C-alpha cells in the first residue's frame, strides 16, 4: 500500500483519530523524541492507517499540533534526524531544498556532490592531488 504525502484531514473524526494516533506514541518531555511505536514503512517513517489509506505519522502530527495539513510540495523535516519522531517541537515544514540543506549541514546528505561520498568517484584526497598536479603544469 502506498503512503500518501497529502491528505484531506477534514474527513477525519479528529477526537477518534487523535486518540488512536497518540496511543501509538511513546511521549517524553518536550525536548525528547516522541517515538512512533506502530508500523513504519521501508524508509523508517511511521505510517498511520485511516480508512484504508496510510499517511506519514510525522506529517499528520503537524495537523494535530498546528491545525493545517502540509501541502504536497512541502516536506516535514525531522530536526532531530529521528525518522520515528513525531514530537511537533522536532518537526519543521520546509521545501526539499531546505531539507537537503539541513541534511548537508549535518553531514547526512548522500548526493554525488557531497565530499567523501561512497558513491562518488573521487575522494577529497584525489581532488587535492589533481588540483596540485594541475597547478604544477
PDB file of C-alpha atoms in Angstrom:
ATOM      1  CA  UNK A   1       0.000   0.000   0.000  1.00  0.00           C
ATOM      2  CA  UNK A   2       1.335   3.432  -0.940  1.00  0.00           C
ATOM      3  CA  UNK A   3       1.834   6.084   1.726  1.00  0.00           C
ATOM      4  CA  UNK A   4       0.257   9.380   0.752  1.00  0.00           C
ATOM      5  CA  UNK A   5       2.020  12.650   1.472  1.00  0.00           C
ATOM      6  CA  UNK A   6      -1.025  14.866   1.073  1.00  0.00           C
ATOM      7  CA  UNK A   7      -4.360  14.029   2.613  1.00  0.00           C
ATOM      8  CA  UNK A   8      -7.646  15.662   3.446  1.00  0.00           C
ATOM      9  CA  UNK A   9      -7.695  15.833   7.192  1.00  0.00           C
ATOM     10  CA  UNK A  10     -11.152  17.386   7.374  1.00  0.00           C
ATOM     11  CA  UNK A  11     -12.787  13.973   6.862  1.00  0.00           C
ATOM     12  CA  UNK A  12     -11.173  12.529   9.999  1.00  0.00           C
ATOM     13  CA  UNK A  13     -13.145  12.315  13.204  1.00  0.00           C
ATOM     14  CA  UNK A  14     -10.400  14.177  14.995  1.00  0.00           C
ATOM     15  CA  UNK A  15     -11.027  13.017  18.533  1.00  0.00           C
ATOM     16  CA  UNK A  16     -11.034   9.357  17.491  1.00  0.00           C
ATOM     17  CA  UNK A  17      -8.112   9.786  15.098  1.00  0.00           C
ATOM     18  CA  UNK A  18      -6.037  11.749  17.602  1.00  0.00           C
ATOM     19  CA  UNK A  19      -6.711   9.229  20.351  1.00  0.00           C
ATOM     20  CA  UNK A  20      -5.709   6.331  18.096  1.00  0.00           C
ATOM     21  CA  UNK A  21      -2.670   8.266  16.932  1.00  0.00           C
ATOM     22  CA  UNK A  22      -1.338   9.216  20.373  1.00  0.00           C
ATOM     23  CA  UNK A  23      -1.922   5.661  21.643  1.00  0.00           C
ATOM     24  CA  UNK A  24       0.856   4.684  19.210  1.00  0.00           C
ATOM     25  CA  UNK A  25       3.396   7.216  20.525  1.00  0.00           C
ATOM     26  CA  UNK A  26       5.872   6.963  23.403  1.00  0.00           C
ATOM     27  CA  UNK A  27       5.909  10.555  24.628  1.00  0.00           C
ATOM     28  CA  UNK A  28       8.557  12.186  26.752  1.00  0.00           C
ATOM     29  CA  UNK A  29       9.144  15.787  27.689  1.00  0.00           C
ATOM     30  CA  UNK A  30       9.084  18.488  25.003  1.00  0.00           C
ATOM     31  CA  UNK A  31      12.837  18.159  24.382  1.00  0.00           C
ATOM     32  CA  UNK A  32      12.840  14.381  23.850  1.00  0.00           C
ATOM     33  CA  UNK A  33      11.877  12.476  20.728  1.00  0.00           C
ATOM     34  CA  UNK A  34       8.340  11.115  20.896  1.00  0.00           C
ATOM     35  CA  UNK A  35       8.800   7.844  19.062  1.00  0.00           C
ATOM     36  CA  UNK A  36       6.194   6.248  16.863  1.00  0.00           C
ATOM     37  CA  UNK A  37       5.558   2.736  18.187  1.00  0.00           C
ATOM     38  CA  UNK A  38       3.326   1.374  15.416  1.00  0.00           C
ATOM     39  CA  UNK A  39       4.007   0.417  11.823  1.00  0.00           C
ATOM     40  CA  UNK A  40       6.671   2.015   9.703  1.00  0.00           C
ATOM     41  CA  UNK A  41       7.373   1.991   6.005  1.00  0.00           C
ATOM     42  CA  UNK A  42      10.551   0.620   4.471  1.00  0.00           C
ATOM     43  CA  UNK A  43      12.131   4.063   4.782  1.00  0.00           C
ATOM     44  CA  UNK A  44      11.710   4.064   8.586  1.00  0.00           C
ATOM     45  CA  UNK A  45       8.996   6.716   8.776  1.00  0.00           C
ATOM     46  CA  UNK A  46       5.877   6.000  10.833  1.00  0.00           C
ATOM     47  CA  UNK A  47       2.644   5.319   8.969  1.00  0.00           C
ATOM     48  CA  UNK A  48      -0.863   5.831  10.329  1.00  0.00           C
ATOM     49  CA  UNK A  49      -3.714   3.936   8.718  1.00  0.00           C
ATOM     50  CA  UNK A  50      -7.077   5.610   8.400  1.00  0.00           C
ATOM     51  CA  UNK A  51      -9.924   4.224   6.283  1.00  0.00           C
ATOM     52  CA  UNK A  52      -7.530   2.108   4.253  1.00  0.00           C
ATOM     53  CA  UNK A  53      -5.080   4.927   3.489  1.00  0.00           C
ATOM     54  CA  UNK A  54      -1.669   5.254   5.061  1.00  0.00           C
ATOM     55  CA  UNK A  55      -0.372   8.724   5.837  1.00  0.00           C
ATOM     56  CA  UNK A  56       3.007   9.579   7.252  1.00  0.00           C
ATOM     57  CA  UNK A  57       2.751   9.996  11.030  1.00  0.00           C
ATOM     58  CA  UNK A  58       5.142  12.949  11.129  1.00  0.00           C
ATOM     59  CA  UNK A  59       3.032  14.799   8.545  1.00  0.00           C
ATOM     60  CA  UNK A  60      -0.233  14.090  10.353  1.00  0.00           C
ATOM     61  CA  UNK A  61       1.101  15.402  13.660  1.00  0.00           C
ATOM     62  CA  UNK A  62       1.606  18.806  12.009  1.00  0.00           C
ATOM     63  CA  UNK A  63      -2.161  18.991  11.614  1.00  0.00           C
ATOM     64  CA  UNK A  64      -2.763  17.945  15.210  1.00  0.00           C
ATOM     65  CA  UNK A  65      -0.261  20.499  16.541  1.00  0.00           C
ATOM     66  CA  UNK A  66      -0.563  23.369  14.052  1.00  0.00           C
ATOM     67  CA  UNK A  67      -4.053  22.929  12.617  1.00  0.00           C
ATOM     68  CA  UNK A  68      -3.135  22.567   8.936  1.00  0.00           C
ATOM     69  CA  UNK A  69      -2.118  19.801   6.573  1.00  0.00           C
ATOM     70  CA  UNK A  70       1.291  20.375   4.953  1.00  0.00           C
ATOM     71  CA  UNK A  71       0.927  20.930   1.184  1.00  0.00           C
ATOM     72  CA  UNK A  72       2.088  18.175  -1.158  1.00  0.00           C
ATOM     73  CA  UNK A  73       5.022  20.300  -2.365  1.00  0.00           C
ATOM     74  CA  UNK A  74       6.413  20.573   1.177  1.00  0.00           C
ATOM     75  CA  UNK A  75       8.262  18.039   3.301  1.00  0.00           C
ATOM     76  CA  UNK A  76       8.251  17.688   7.073  1.00  0.00           C
ATOM     77  CA  UNK A  77      11.863  17.754   8.275  1.00  0.00           C
ATOM     78  CA  UNK A  78      12.985  15.982  11.405  1.00  0.00           C
ATOM     79  CA  UNK A  79      15.297  18.457  13.125  1.00  0.00           C
ATOM     80  CA  UNK A  80      16.302  15.604  15.447  1.00  0.00           C
ATOM     81  CA  UNK A  81      17.066  13.276  12.483  1.00  0.00           C
ATOM     82  CA  UNK A  82      14.931  10.514  14.050  1.00  0.00           C
ATOM     83  CA  UNK A  83      12.514   9.229  11.390  1.00  0.00           C
ATOM     84  CA  UNK A  84      10.233   7.734  14.064  1.00  0.00           C
ATOM     85  CA  UNK A  85       9.916  11.016  15.979  1.00  0.00           C
ATOM     86  CA  UNK A  86       6.509  12.731  15.987  1.00  0.00           C
ATOM     87  CA  UNK A  87       7.287  15.445  18.549  1.00  0.00           C
ATOM     88  CA  UNK A  88       5.974  18.638  16.901  1.00  0.00           C
ATOM     89  CA  UNK A  89       8.848  20.554  18.520  1.00  0.00           C
ATOM     90  CA  UNK A  90      11.280  18.458  16.455  1.00  0.00           C
ATOM     91  CA  UNK A  91       9.476  18.908  13.118  1.00  0.00           C
ATOM     92  CA  UNK A  92       9.572  21.694  10.541  1.00  0.00           C
ATOM     93  CA  UNK A  93       7.591  22.130   7.325  1.00  0.00           C
ATOM     94  CA  UNK A  94      10.007  23.094   4.550  1.00  0.00           C
ATOM     95  CA  UNK A  95      10.684  22.668   0.865  1.00  0.00           C
ATOM     96  CA  UNK A  96      13.007  19.977  -0.454  1.00  0.00           C
ATOM     97  CA  UNK A  97      15.904  22.420  -0.883  1.00  0.00           C
ATOM     98  CA  UNK A  98      15.707  23.415   2.798  1.00  0.00           C
ATOM     99  CA  UNK A  99      15.546  19.756   3.787  1.00  0.00           C
ATOM    100  CA  UNK A 100      18.621  18.967   1.691  1.00  0.00           C
ATOM    101  CA  UNK A 101      20.474  21.943   3.171  1.00  0.00           C
ATOM    102  CA  UNK A 102      19.641  20.717   6.681  1.00  0.00           C
ATOM    103  CA  UNK A 103      20.967  17.260   5.764  1.00  0.00           C
ATOM    104  CA  UNK A 104      24.142  18.732   4.237  1.00  0.00           C
ATOM    105  CA  UNK A 105      24.879  20.887   7.287  1.00  0.00           C
ATOM    106  CA  UNK A 106      24.504  17.814   9.496  1.00  0.00           C
ATOM    107  CA  UNK A 107      26.663  15.646   7.218  1.00  0.00           C
ATOM    108  CA  UNK A 108      23.793  13.360   6.216  1.00  0.00           C
ATOM    109  CA  UNK A 109      23.454  14.286   2.537  1.00  0.00           C
ATOM    110  CA  UNK A 110      24.120  11.493   0.090  1.00  0.00           C
ATOM    111  CA  UNK A 111      24.201  13.273  -3.232  1.00  0.00           C
ATOM    112  CA  UNK A 112      27.202  12.890  -5.534  1.00  0.00           C
ATOM    113  CA  UNK A 113      28.219  16.485  -4.857  1.00  0.00           C
ATOM    114  CA  UNK A 114      28.954  15.699  -1.219  1.00  0.00           C
ATOM    115  CA  UNK A 115      32.578  15.176  -0.196  1.00  0.00           C
ATOM    116  CA  UNK A 116      33.721  11.663   0.650  1.00  0.00           C
ATOM    117  CA  UNK A 117      30.510  10.214  -0.725  1.00  0.00           C
ATOM    118  CA  UNK A 118      30.964   6.435  -1.149  1.00  0.00           C
ATOM    119  CA  UNK A 119      29.021   6.706  -4.416  1.00  0.00           C
ATOM    120  CA  UNK A 120      31.384   9.386  -5.689  1.00  0.00           C
ATOM    121  CA  UNK A 121      34.277   8.636  -7.979  1.00  0.00           C
ATOM    122  CA  UNK A 122      36.862  10.907  -6.316  1.00  0.00           C
ATOM    123  CA  UNK A 123      37.779  11.366  -2.676  1.00  0.00           C
ATOM    124  CA  UNK A 124      38.851  14.685  -1.150  1.00  0.00           C
ATOM    125  CA  UNK A 125      42.436  13.440  -1.321  1.00  0.00           C
ATOM    126  CA  UNK A 126      42.097  12.645  -5.052  1.00  0.00           C
ATOM    127  CA  UNK A 127      40.707  16.122  -5.765  1.00  0.00           C
ATOM    128  CA  UNK A 128      43.537  17.818  -3.851  1.00  0.00           C
ATOM    129  CA  UNK A 129      46.130  15.728  -5.685  1.00  0.00           C
ATOM    130  CA  UNK A 130      44.607  16.538  -9.089  1.00  0.00           C
ATOM    131  CA  UNK A 131      44.482  20.247  -8.255  1.00  0.00           C
ATOM    132  CA  UNK A 132      48.136  20.171  -7.124  1.00  0.00           C
ATOM    133  CA  UNK A 133      49.186  18.470 -10.350  1.00  0.00           C
ATOM    134  CA  UNK A 134      47.189  20.944 -12.424  1.00  0.00           C
ATOM    135  CA  UNK A 135      48.837  23.920 -10.689  1.00  0.00           C
ATOM    136  CA  UNK A 136      52.296  22.415 -11.270  1.00  0.00           C
ATOM    137  CA  UNK A 137      51.747  22.151 -15.032  1.00  0.00           C
TER     138      UNK A 137
END
